[in-house]
mmCIF file of C-alpha atoms in Angstrom:
data_model
loop_
_atom_site.group_PDB
_atom_site.id
_atom_site.type_symbol
_atom_site.label_atom_id
_atom_site.label_comp_id
_atom_site.label_asym_id
_atom_site.label_seq_id
_atom_site.Cartn_x
_atom_site.Cartn_y
_atom_site.Cartn_z
ATOM 1 C CA MET A 1451 81.476 63.251 -60.824
ATOM 2 C CA VAL A 1452 82.634 67.026 -59.247
ATOM 3 C CA THR A 1453 81.174 69.342 -59.116
ATOM 4 C CA VAL A 1454 82.937 72.583 -59.714
ATOM 5 C CA ALA A 1455 81.313 76.129 -57.541
ATOM 6 C CA GLN A 1456 81.037 79.114 -58.963
ATOM 7 C CA PRO A 1457 83.357 82.312 -58.939
ATOM 8 C CA HIS A 1458 80.858 83.435 -57.061
ATOM 9 C CA SER A 1459 78.354 80.821 -55.195
ATOM 10 C CA PRO A 1460 78.049 80.731 -51.269
ATOM 11 C CA ALA A 1461 80.818 77.952 -50.984
ATOM 12 C CA ALA A 1462 82.914 80.060 -53.368
ATOM 13 C CA VAL A 1463 82.302 83.545 -51.552
ATOM 14 C CA ALA A 1464 82.946 81.486 -48.159
ATOM 15 C CA ARG A 1465 86.436 80.111 -49.041
ATOM 16 C CA ARG A 1466 87.440 83.879 -49.577
ATOM 17 C CA VAL A 1467 90.184 85.433 -47.126
ATOM 18 C CA PRO A 1468 87.826 82.602 -44.620
ATOM 19 C CA ALA A 1469 89.796 83.424 -41.174
ATOM 20 C CA VAL A 1470 87.510 86.074 -42.114
ATOM 21 C CA ARG A 1471 83.841 84.936 -42.032
ATOM 22 C CA HIS A 1472 82.789 84.057 -38.514
ATOM 23 C CA LEU A 1473 84.466 88.103 -37.046
ATOM 24 C CA GLY A 1474 81.202 89.821 -35.263
ATOM 25 C CA PRO A 1475 81.040 93.422 -34.174
ATOM 26 C CA ASN A 1476 81.979 92.290 -31.263
ATOM 27 C CA TRP A 1477 85.300 92.344 -31.808
ATOM 28 C CA TYR A 1478 86.044 96.301 -31.444
ATOM 29 C CA ALA A 1479 85.063 95.464 -27.939
ATOM 30 C CA CYS A 1480 89.128 94.301 -27.629
ATOM 31 C CA VAL A 1481 90.240 97.932 -28.784
ATOM 32 C CA MET A 1482 87.967 99.137 -25.924
ATOM 33 C CA GLY A 1483 88.885 97.590 -23.177
ATOM 34 C CA THR A 1484 92.893 98.255 -24.190
ATOM 35 C CA ALA A 1485 91.959 102.378 -24.882
ATOM 36 C CA VAL A 1486 90.761 102.560 -21.192
ATOM 37 C CA VAL A 1487 93.333 100.890 -19.608
ATOM 38 C CA GLY A 1488 95.822 103.980 -20.639
ATOM 39 C CA GLY A 1489 93.585 106.503 -21.008
ATOM 40 C CA ALA A 1490 91.960 105.491 -17.526
ATOM 41 C CA GLY A 1491 95.672 105.611 -16.194
ATOM 42 C CA ALA A 1492 96.638 108.725 -17.514
ATOM 43 C CA ALA A 1493 94.371 110.290 -14.138
ATOM 44 C CA LEU A 1494 95.025 107.816 -11.073
ATOM 45 C CA PRO A 1495 95.778 110.057 -8.101
ATOM 46 C CA VAL A 1496 98.866 108.300 -7.400
ATOM 47 C CA HIS A 1497 102.709 109.164 -8.601
ATOM 48 C CA ILE A 1498 104.697 105.476 -10.449
ATOM 49 C CA PRO A 1499 107.019 105.883 -12.413
ATOM 50 C CA GLY A 1500 107.142 105.170 -16.172
ATOM 51 C CA LEU A 1501 102.794 105.070 -15.857
ATOM 52 C CA ARG A 1502 102.349 108.311 -18.328
ATOM 53 C CA ALA A 1503 104.084 105.406 -20.553
ATOM 54 C CA VAL A 1504 102.733 102.542 -19.630
ATOM 55 C CA CYS A 1505 99.566 104.035 -20.195
ATOM 56 C CA THR A 1506 101.076 106.078 -23.986
ATOM 57 C CA ALA A 1507 101.685 102.562 -25.418
ATOM 58 C CA PHE A 1508 97.852 101.082 -23.684
ATOM 59 C CA TRP A 1509 97.206 103.610 -26.426
ATOM 60 C CA ALA A 1510 99.427 102.455 -28.807
ATOM 61 C CA LEU A 1511 98.016 99.117 -28.889
ATOM 62 C CA SER A 1512 94.798 100.455 -29.394
ATOM 63 C CA LEU A 1513 95.505 102.666 -32.269
ATOM 64 C CA VAL A 1514 97.614 99.976 -33.781
ATOM 65 C CA LEU A 1515 94.367 96.666 -32.997
ATOM 66 C CA LEU A 1516 91.376 99.663 -34.629
ATOM 67 C CA ALA A 1517 93.651 99.769 -38.051
ATOM 68 C CA ALA A 1518 93.786 95.703 -37.752
ATOM 69 C CA LEU A 1519 89.718 95.279 -36.723
ATOM 70 C CA LEU A 1520 88.092 98.101 -39.315
ATOM 71 C CA ALA A 1521 90.952 96.270 -42.153
ATOM 72 C CA ALA A 1522 89.736 92.565 -41.191
ATOM 73 C CA ARG A 1523 86.006 93.893 -40.841
ATOM 74 C CA SER A 1524 86.389 95.906 -44.166
ATOM 75 C CA LEU A 1525 87.739 92.117 -45.501
ATOM 76 C CA HIS A 1526 83.985 90.284 -43.665
ATOM 77 C CA TRP A 1527 81.733 92.337 -44.775
ATOM 78 C CA TYR A 1528 82.687 92.266 -48.841
ATOM 79 C CA HIS A 1529 83.895 88.617 -49.383
ATOM 80 C CA HIS A 1530 81.373 87.629 -47.271
ATOM 81 C CA ARG A 1531 78.333 90.035 -46.521
ATOM 82 C CA ASP A 1532 75.896 86.842 -46.489
ATOM 83 C CA GLN A 1533 77.367 86.646 -42.861
ATOM 84 C CA ALA A 1534 77.901 90.203 -42.749
ATOM 85 C CA ARG A 1535 73.438 90.484 -43.396
ATOM 86 C CA ALA A 1536 73.492 87.442 -41.006
ATOM 87 C CA HIS A 1537 74.796 89.681 -38.103
ATOM 88 C CA LEU A 1538 72.337 92.567 -38.970
ATOM 89 C CA LEU A 1539 69.450 90.662 -39.214
ATOM 90 C CA ASP A 1540 70.617 88.175 -35.259
ATOM 91 C CA PRO A 1541 69.447 90.307 -32.880
ATOM 92 C CA ALA A 1542 72.181 89.015 -30.354
ATOM 93 C CA ALA A 1543 74.626 90.239 -32.534
ATOM 94 C CA ALA A 1544 72.936 93.416 -34.182
ATOM 95 C CA PRO A 1545 73.728 95.635 -30.757
ATOM 96 C CA PHE A 1546 77.347 94.854 -30.903
ATOM 97 C CA TYR A 1547 77.715 97.339 -34.025
ATOM 98 C CA GLY A 1548 77.265 100.295 -30.938
ATOM 99 C CA CYS A 1549 81.429 98.531 -30.411
ATOM 100 C CA LEU A 1550 82.491 100.423 -33.623
ATOM 101 C CA SER A 1551 81.484 103.132 -32.257
ATOM 102 C CA MET A 1552 82.694 103.509 -28.655
ATOM 103 C CA ALA A 1553 86.567 102.000 -30.177
ATOM 104 C CA LEU A 1554 86.557 105.000 -32.501
ATOM 105 C CA LEU A 1555 85.621 107.529 -30.424
ATOM 106 C CA ALA A 1556 87.557 105.233 -27.109
ATOM 107 C CA VAL A 1557 91.061 105.810 -29.483
ATOM 108 C CA GLY A 1558 90.421 109.188 -30.338
ATOM 109 C CA GLY A 1559 89.607 110.551 -26.996
ATOM 110 C CA GLY A 1560 92.470 108.167 -25.950
ATOM 111 C CA ALA A 1561 94.760 110.278 -28.513
ATOM 112 C CA LEU A 1562 94.468 114.187 -26.989
ATOM 113 C CA THR A 1563 94.412 112.088 -23.519
ATOM 114 C CA VAL A 1564 98.366 110.207 -23.807
ATOM 115 C CA GLY A 1565 98.625 109.661 -27.297
ATOM 116 C CA ARG A 1566 99.439 113.235 -27.401
ATOM 117 C CA ASP A 1567 103.330 112.655 -25.274
ATOM 118 C CA TRP A 1568 104.280 110.929 -29.070
ATOM 119 C CA THR A 1569 102.455 112.026 -31.649
ATOM 120 C CA GLY A 1570 102.154 115.769 -30.727
ATOM 121 C CA THR A 1571 99.026 117.976 -29.619
ATOM 122 C CA SER A 1572 98.830 118.842 -33.064
ATOM 123 C CA ALA A 1573 98.673 115.512 -34.650
ATOM 124 C CA ALA A 1574 96.439 113.686 -31.346
ATOM 125 C CA VAL A 1575 93.256 117.007 -32.610
ATOM 126 C CA ALA A 1576 93.573 115.855 -35.141
ATOM 127 C CA LEU A 1577 93.253 112.793 -34.997
ATOM 128 C CA ASP A 1578 90.810 112.841 -32.153
ATOM 129 C CA ALA A 1579 88.291 115.021 -33.896
ATOM 130 C CA VAL A 1580 88.422 112.823 -37.203
ATOM 131 C CA LEU A 1581 87.892 110.016 -34.397
ATOM 132 C CA PHE A 1582 85.229 111.490 -32.586
ATOM 133 C CA THR A 1583 83.096 112.588 -35.312
ATOM 134 C CA ALA A 1584 82.938 109.649 -37.725
ATOM 135 C CA GLY A 1585 82.716 107.736 -34.132
ATOM 136 C CA THR A 1586 79.987 109.924 -32.896
ATOM 137 C CA ALA A 1587 77.836 109.859 -36.300
ATOM 138 C CA VAL A 1588 78.055 105.810 -36.955
ATOM 139 C CA GLY A 1589 77.008 106.018 -32.455
ATOM 140 C CA LEU A 1590 74.114 108.065 -33.905
ATOM 141 C CA ALA A 1591 73.280 105.595 -36.917
ATOM 142 C CA ALA A 1592 73.545 102.533 -34.341
ATOM 143 C CA ALA A 1593 71.526 104.152 -31.534
ATOM 144 C CA VAL A 1594 68.287 104.743 -34.066
ATOM 145 C CA ALA A 1595 69.238 101.387 -36.501
ATOM 146 C CA VAL A 1596 69.087 98.578 -34.071
ATOM 147 C CA PRO A 1597 66.309 99.415 -31.796
ATOM 148 C CA TYR A 1598 64.371 100.061 -35.413
ATOM 149 C CA LEU A 1599 65.732 96.926 -36.005
ATOM 150 C CA MET A 1600 64.409 95.328 -33.537
ATOM 151 C CA ALA A 1601 61.306 96.232 -33.281
ATOM 152 C CA VAL A 1602 60.137 95.641 -37.504
ATOM 153 C CA ARG A 1603 62.424 93.184 -38.480
ATOM 154 C CA HIS A 1604 63.892 90.887 -35.194
ATOM 155 C CA ARG A 1605 61.819 88.628 -33.563
ATOM 156 C CA VAL A 1606 62.879 89.009 -29.761
ATOM 157 C CA GLU A 1607 60.959 87.615 -27.506
ATOM 158 C CA PRO A 1608 59.999 89.843 -23.663
ATOM 159 C CA GLY A 1609 62.612 86.502 -22.228
ATOM 160 C CA GLN A 1610 65.845 87.529 -24.002
ATOM 161 C CA ALA A 1611 66.414 91.398 -22.907
ATOM 162 C CA SER A 1612 70.354 91.257 -22.176
ATOM 163 C CA PRO A 1613 72.861 94.029 -20.942
ATOM 164 C CA VAL A 1614 73.822 93.824 -24.888
ATOM 165 C CA TRP A 1615 71.206 95.993 -25.615
ATOM 166 C CA LEU A 1616 71.778 98.957 -24.889
ATOM 167 C CA LEU A 1617 75.955 98.773 -26.167
ATOM 168 C CA PRO A 1618 73.804 100.978 -29.322
ATOM 169 C CA LEU A 1619 72.590 103.515 -27.050
ATOM 170 C CA VAL A 1620 76.234 103.904 -25.035
ATOM 171 C CA ALA A 1621 77.147 105.083 -27.532
ATOM 172 C CA PRO A 1622 76.473 108.323 -27.642
ATOM 173 C CA MET A 1623 77.596 108.904 -23.948
ATOM 174 C CA VAL A 1624 81.271 108.301 -24.948
ATOM 175 C CA SER A 1625 80.666 110.741 -27.864
ATOM 176 C CA ALA A 1626 79.372 113.678 -24.382
ATOM 177 C CA ALA A 1627 81.890 112.181 -22.807
ATOM 178 C CA VAL A 1628 85.726 112.470 -25.266
ATOM 179 C CA GLY A 1629 83.989 115.385 -26.848
ATOM 180 C CA PRO A 1630 84.221 118.527 -24.486
ATOM 181 C CA PRO A 1631 88.223 118.220 -24.217
ATOM 182 C CA LEU A 1632 88.705 119.475 -28.357
ATOM 183 C CA VAL A 1633 86.787 121.790 -27.007
ATOM 184 C CA PRO A 1634 89.651 124.642 -26.021
ATOM 185 C CA HIS A 1635 90.618 123.584 -29.612
ATOM 186 C CA LEU A 1636 88.303 125.497 -31.498
ATOM 187 C CA PRO A 1637 88.102 128.943 -32.080
ATOM 188 C CA PRO A 1638 87.027 130.448 -28.525
ATOM 189 C CA GLY A 1639 82.201 131.697 -29.440
ATOM 190 C CA GLN A 1640 79.549 129.796 -30.891
ATOM 191 C CA PRO A 1641 82.305 127.100 -32.314
ATOM 192 C CA ARG A 1642 83.209 125.507 -28.385
ATOM 193 C CA GLU A 1643 80.329 126.476 -26.324
ATOM 194 C CA THR A 1644 78.220 124.160 -30.171
ATOM 195 C CA LEU A 1645 80.342 122.403 -29.512
ATOM 196 C CA LEU A 1646 79.834 122.173 -25.473
ATOM 197 C CA LEU A 1647 76.093 122.424 -26.184
ATOM 198 C CA ALA A 1648 76.146 119.252 -28.560
ATOM 199 C CA CYS A 1649 77.905 117.021 -25.745
ATOM 200 C CA VAL A 1650 74.912 117.521 -24.456
ATOM 201 C CA ALA A 1651 72.642 116.628 -26.071
ATOM 202 C CA LEU A 1652 74.159 113.604 -26.767
ATOM 203 C CA PHE A 1653 74.411 112.358 -23.240
ATOM 204 C CA GLY A 1654 70.852 113.580 -22.777
ATOM 205 C CA VAL A 1655 70.409 111.001 -26.138
ATOM 206 C CA SER A 1656 71.985 108.109 -23.991
ATOM 207 C CA LEU A 1657 71.274 108.786 -20.612
ATOM 208 C CA LEU A 1658 67.038 108.873 -21.657
ATOM 209 C CA ALA A 1659 67.659 106.365 -24.263
ATOM 210 C CA THR A 1660 69.469 104.207 -21.136
ATOM 211 C CA LEU A 1661 66.731 105.207 -18.700
ATOM 212 C CA VAL A 1662 63.909 103.241 -21.077
ATOM 213 C CA THR A 1663 65.621 100.138 -21.647
ATOM 214 C CA LEU A 1664 67.463 99.142 -18.469
ATOM 215 C CA PRO A 1665 64.523 98.258 -16.379
ATOM 216 C CA VAL A 1666 63.326 95.492 -19.271
ATOM 217 C CA ILE A 1667 66.003 94.310 -18.372
ATOM 218 C CA PHE A 1668 66.518 94.678 -14.650
ATOM 219 C CA GLY A 1669 62.650 93.282 -14.148
ATOM 220 C CA ARG A 1670 64.074 90.218 -16.950
ATOM 221 C CA LEU A 1671 66.810 89.421 -14.244
ATOM 222 C CA LEU A 1672 64.745 88.995 -11.073
ATOM 223 C CA THR A 1673 62.216 87.403 -13.206
ATOM 224 C CA GLY A 1674 63.467 85.128 -15.379
ATOM 225 C CA GLY A 1675 66.837 83.431 -13.729
ATOM 226 C CA PRO A 1676 69.741 83.646 -14.309
ATOM 227 C CA LEU A 1677 71.647 85.329 -17.765
ATOM 228 C CA PRO A 1678 73.349 81.888 -19.874
ATOM 229 C CA LEU A 1679 77.124 81.704 -18.351
ATOM 230 C CA ALA A 1680 78.110 82.854 -21.901
ATOM 231 C CA LEU A 1681 76.850 85.784 -21.639
ATOM 232 C CA THR A 1682 77.027 86.488 -17.993
ATOM 233 C CA PRO A 1683 79.224 89.287 -17.642
ATOM 234 C CA SER A 1684 77.376 91.560 -20.502
ATOM 235 C CA LEU A 1685 76.016 92.304 -16.457
ATOM 236 C CA PHE A 1686 79.509 94.394 -16.737
ATOM 237 C CA LEU A 1687 78.150 95.994 -19.593
ATOM 238 C CA VAL A 1688 75.083 97.871 -17.407
ATOM 239 C CA LEU A 1689 77.387 100.225 -16.270
ATOM 240 C CA GLY A 1690 78.915 101.386 -18.749
ATOM 241 C CA PRO A 1691 76.467 104.381 -19.670
ATOM 242 C CA LEU A 1692 76.571 104.483 -14.884
ATOM 243 C CA GLY A 1693 80.163 105.561 -15.069
ATOM 244 C CA GLN A 1694 79.913 107.414 -18.543
ATOM 245 C CA SER A 1695 78.036 109.692 -18.003
ATOM 246 C CA THR A 1696 78.845 110.541 -14.907
ATOM 247 C CA THR A 1697 82.446 110.717 -16.360
ATOM 248 C CA ALA A 1698 80.101 113.508 -18.943
ATOM 249 C CA VAL A 1699 79.389 115.530 -16.196
ATOM 250 C CA GLY A 1700 82.673 116.190 -14.670
ATOM 251 C CA GLN A 1701 84.072 117.241 -18.243
ATOM 252 C CA PHE A 1702 81.088 119.342 -18.215
ATOM 253 C CA ALA A 1703 82.374 120.530 -15.578
ATOM 254 C CA ASP A 1704 85.824 120.823 -16.736
ATOM 255 C CA VAL A 1705 85.247 122.889 -19.403
ATOM 256 C CA ALA A 1706 81.281 124.617 -19.132
ATOM 257 C CA PRO A 1707 84.131 127.934 -17.497
ATOM 258 C CA GLY A 1708 83.815 130.653 -20.182
ATOM 259 C CA VAL A 1709 82.599 128.996 -22.421
ATOM 260 C CA VAL A 1710 79.048 129.408 -20.721
ATOM 261 C CA PRO A 1711 77.377 132.048 -19.583
ATOM 262 C CA ALA A 1712 78.692 131.889 -15.979
ATOM 263 C CA PRO A 1713 75.122 130.450 -14.369
ATOM 264 C CA TYR A 1714 75.523 127.458 -16.108
ATOM 265 C CA ALA A 1715 79.191 126.837 -15.945
ATOM 266 C CA GLU A 1716 77.901 126.793 -11.951
ATOM 267 C CA GLY A 1717 75.017 124.001 -12.908
ATOM 268 C CA PHE A 1718 78.004 122.149 -14.578
ATOM 269 C CA GLY A 1719 79.762 121.828 -11.605
ATOM 270 C CA VAL A 1720 77.301 121.524 -9.594
ATOM 271 C CA LEU A 1721 75.109 118.534 -12.052
ATOM 272 C CA ALA A 1722 78.374 116.966 -12.326
ATOM 273 C CA VAL A 1723 78.350 115.849 -7.431
ATOM 274 C CA LEU A 1724 74.218 115.190 -7.442
ATOM 275 C CA TYR A 1725 74.245 113.693 -10.792
ATOM 276 C CA GLY A 1726 78.061 111.708 -10.044
ATOM 277 C CA VAL A 1727 77.603 111.047 -6.912
ATOM 278 C CA PRO A 1728 73.563 109.115 -6.351
ATOM 279 C CA VAL A 1729 74.986 107.253 -10.007
ATOM 280 C CA THR A 1730 77.966 106.140 -8.890
ATOM 281 C CA GLY A 1731 76.350 104.188 -5.848
ATOM 282 C CA PHE A 1732 74.183 102.807 -8.116
ATOM 283 C CA ALA A 1733 77.170 102.220 -10.204
ATOM 284 C CA LEU A 1734 78.581 100.070 -6.920
ATOM 285 C CA MET A 1735 75.689 98.484 -6.428
ATOM 286 C CA TRP A 1736 75.441 96.720 -9.777
ATOM 287 C CA LEU A 1737 79.336 95.755 -10.299
ATOM 288 C CA CYS A 1738 78.842 93.761 -6.542
ATOM 289 C CA LEU A 1739 75.313 92.467 -8.043
ATOM 290 C CA ALA A 1740 77.201 91.520 -10.988
ATOM 291 C CA THR A 1741 79.850 90.318 -9.804
ATOM 292 C CA ALA A 1742 77.802 87.715 -7.662
ATOM 293 C CA HIS A 1743 76.237 86.007 -10.597
ATOM 294 C CA VAL A 1744 79.844 85.630 -12.895
ATOM 295 C CA VAL A 1745 80.932 83.501 -9.450
ATOM 296 C CA ARG A 1746 77.225 81.732 -9.250
ATOM 297 C CA ALA A 1747 78.001 81.391 -13.274
ATOM 298 C CA ARG A 1748 82.126 80.728 -12.590
ATOM 299 C CA ARG A 1749 81.452 77.262 -10.736
ATOM 300 C CA ALA A 1750 79.162 76.581 -13.229
ATOM 301 C CA GLY A 1751 80.769 75.904 -15.400
ATOM 302 C CA MET A 1752 80.996 79.501 -17.408
ATOM 303 C CA GLY A 1753 84.254 79.340 -19.733
ATOM 304 C CA PHE A 1754 86.245 81.331 -21.890
ATOM 305 C CA SER A 1755 84.759 84.228 -24.717
ATOM 306 C CA MET A 1756 84.690 86.643 -26.259
ATOM 307 C CA THR A 1757 82.430 88.232 -23.960
ATOM 308 C CA TRP A 1758 84.617 88.771 -21.283
ATOM 309 C CA TRP A 1759 85.579 91.488 -22.710
ATOM 310 C CA SER A 1760 83.144 92.876 -20.826
ATOM 311 C CA PHE A 1761 84.706 93.684 -18.070
ATOM 312 C CA THR A 1762 87.465 96.185 -19.223
ATOM 313 C CA PHE A 1763 85.674 98.876 -21.116
ATOM 314 C CA PRO A 1764 82.746 99.679 -18.615
ATOM 315 C CA VAL A 1765 84.520 99.492 -15.115
ATOM 316 C CA GLY A 1766 87.136 101.708 -17.281
ATOM 317 C CA THR A 1767 83.897 103.859 -17.686
ATOM 318 C CA CYS A 1768 83.715 104.033 -12.952
ATOM 319 C CA VAL A 1769 87.093 104.622 -12.881
ATOM 320 C CA THR A 1770 86.877 108.039 -14.479
ATOM 321 C CA GLY A 1771 83.197 108.755 -12.706
ATOM 322 C CA ALA A 1772 85.587 108.271 -10.302
ATOM 323 C CA GLU A 1773 88.609 109.704 -11.225
ATOM 324 C CA ALA A 1774 85.696 112.835 -11.606
ATOM 325 C CA LEU A 1775 84.465 112.450 -8.369
ATOM 326 C CA ALA A 1776 87.501 113.007 -7.057
ATOM 327 C CA ARG A 1777 88.237 116.747 -8.795
ATOM 328 C CA HIS A 1778 84.803 118.412 -8.566
ATOM 329 C CA THR A 1779 85.024 116.482 -4.183
ATOM 330 C CA GLY A 1780 88.480 116.636 -3.563
ATOM 331 C CA LEU A 1781 87.411 113.432 -1.711
ATOM 332 C CA VAL A 1782 90.008 110.992 -0.480
ATOM 333 C CA VAL A 1783 87.866 108.333 -0.665
ATOM 334 C CA TYR A 1784 87.053 108.707 -4.058
ATOM 335 C CA ASP A 1785 91.158 108.982 -5.659
ATOM 336 C CA GLY A 1786 91.138 105.815 -3.454
ATOM 337 C CA LEU A 1787 87.881 104.463 -4.872
ATOM 338 C CA THR A 1788 89.971 105.358 -8.718
ATOM 339 C CA VAL A 1789 92.849 103.254 -7.561
ATOM 340 C CA VAL A 1790 90.990 99.685 -6.622
ATOM 341 C CA LEU A 1791 89.088 99.977 -9.884
ATOM 342 C CA TYR A 1792 92.184 100.515 -11.508
ATOM 343 C CA ALA A 1793 93.427 98.026 -10.964
ATOM 344 C CA VAL A 1794 90.335 95.633 -11.092
ATOM 345 C CA LEU A 1795 90.927 97.023 -15.039
ATOM 346 C CA VAL A 1796 94.413 96.109 -15.533
ATOM 347 C CA THR A 1797 93.586 92.331 -13.910
ATOM 348 C CA ALA A 1798 89.814 91.922 -16.244
ATOM 349 C CA TRP A 1799 92.112 93.042 -19.048
ATOM 350 C CA ALA A 1800 94.949 90.859 -18.167
ATOM 351 C CA VAL A 1801 92.913 87.774 -18.259
ATOM 352 C CA ALA A 1802 91.184 88.439 -21.397
ATOM 353 C CA ALA A 1803 93.825 89.799 -23.116
ATOM 354 C CA VAL A 1804 96.181 86.444 -22.245
ATOM 355 C CA HIS A 1805 93.010 83.935 -22.933
ATOM 356 C CA THR A 1806 91.866 85.817 -26.764
ATOM 357 C CA THR A 1807 95.230 86.114 -28.212
ATOM 358 C CA ARG A 1808 95.415 82.058 -27.420
ATOM 359 C CA GLY A 1809 91.701 81.738 -28.549
ATOM 360 C CA LEU A 1810 93.055 83.264 -31.752
ATOM 361 C CA PHE A 1811 96.459 81.552 -32.066
ATOM 362 C CA SER A 1812 94.284 78.413 -31.617
ATOM 363 C CA GLY A 1813 91.870 79.155 -34.411
ATOM 364 C CA VAL A 1814 88.839 78.587 -31.768
ATOM 365 C CA LEU A 1815 87.426 82.317 -31.951
ATOM 366 C CA LEU A 1816 87.001 82.423 -35.793
ATOM 367 C CA ALA A 1817 86.007 79.312 -36.009
ATOM 368 C CA GLY A 1818 82.098 79.397 -37.745
ATOM 369 C CA PRO A 1819 79.484 78.148 -34.941
ATOM 370 C CA ARG A 1820 79.836 73.601 -34.195
ATOM 371 C CA PRO A 1821 76.255 72.387 -34.549
ATOM 372 C CA ALA A 1822 74.676 69.952 -32.306
ATOM 373 C CA PRO A 1823 75.660 65.626 -34.396
ATOM 374 C CA GLY A 1824 72.752 65.536 -36.671
ATOM 375 C CA ALA A 1825 71.626 69.142 -37.320
ATOM 376 C CA PRO A 1826 71.283 71.932 -39.876
ATOM 377 C CA ARG A 1827 73.731 74.689 -40.155
ATOM 378 C CA PRO A 1828 73.070 77.925 -38.417
ATOM 379 C CA VAL A 1829 71.717 80.142 -40.957
ATOM 380 C CA THR A 1830 72.982 83.307 -38.312
ATOM 381 C CA ALA A 1831 75.920 82.679 -36.826
ATOM 382 C CA ARG A 1832 75.886 84.661 -33.108
ATOM 383 C CA THR A 1833 78.385 86.105 -31.373
ATOM 384 C CA THR A 1834 78.004 86.056 -28.189
#
């Protein structure tokens, strides 16, 4: 007797657009990593013929990737709602919803930084405004919803603390960093001051949330031993709030004159240096620590996974942070740091992009989890 699957049965639903069934929100990291290569490269302190055109091409690629992923994730939610809900209820997958916000913001910020070369300033401002608004709304929602789900629905043990927990908390910091360039395009007076101070408030939201979460992650690393091999690259995610906050205070100082009263404008300039220098120092220390863990994991057999995209966007935020310090201190050492970190960023992007393309064509990255022989199929597909 042949059993025919009903149109709305789980078996029938799974056959609809099967390629996107296991497409998790972590894929937005590809967009973030690609966009930051373009945005960070535009302000490098070196003149290389054709560099800006290449950076604009990276931004255009990130825009295409964003559109493709938004369409694919829409199909995922429409045809595979059971899996989408499983992602939300999985403490390993839910934090990646912060990546959607950061992808929107990174592409929007890049439109005004380099995209305007091809689209024109008016179109770039309009695109940035739309993506900034959407990205900020999604980021604030994720910053509240994901910790709430972790508290009331997820079952998380102290030993499961992971840098991935930072993803929804960093999203408002990205808004704080990419919002100030929009300020000069608003009418003078209260509209400009409101947007600038709103970005400062977003800076505070993310910074304070990070300060209470990072000790838990650091403590887990010191007392619980190294992370699982596949999760080791996520240690680079800690660089995100560090580099992005340094970038944000630099952007505040850039646009504050004429927007807020003089004493506050001067205060932003002081903050850019007094905050940025020590935080960048800690970021460099963490970069060395995370690199040591990755080398150890690689020697232990760590293979490619989507967590390798953690090597891109967080390092890119350190590039833009170093660029901000170079502007506000005038020190050549920060120019040199910018170039070195950008070289690391480009190398990391190339490696991650090659492996991701290979995995897409082979179908490995879009395949479901493989259960152990004789084991039941997992209800939740983890994305890390």
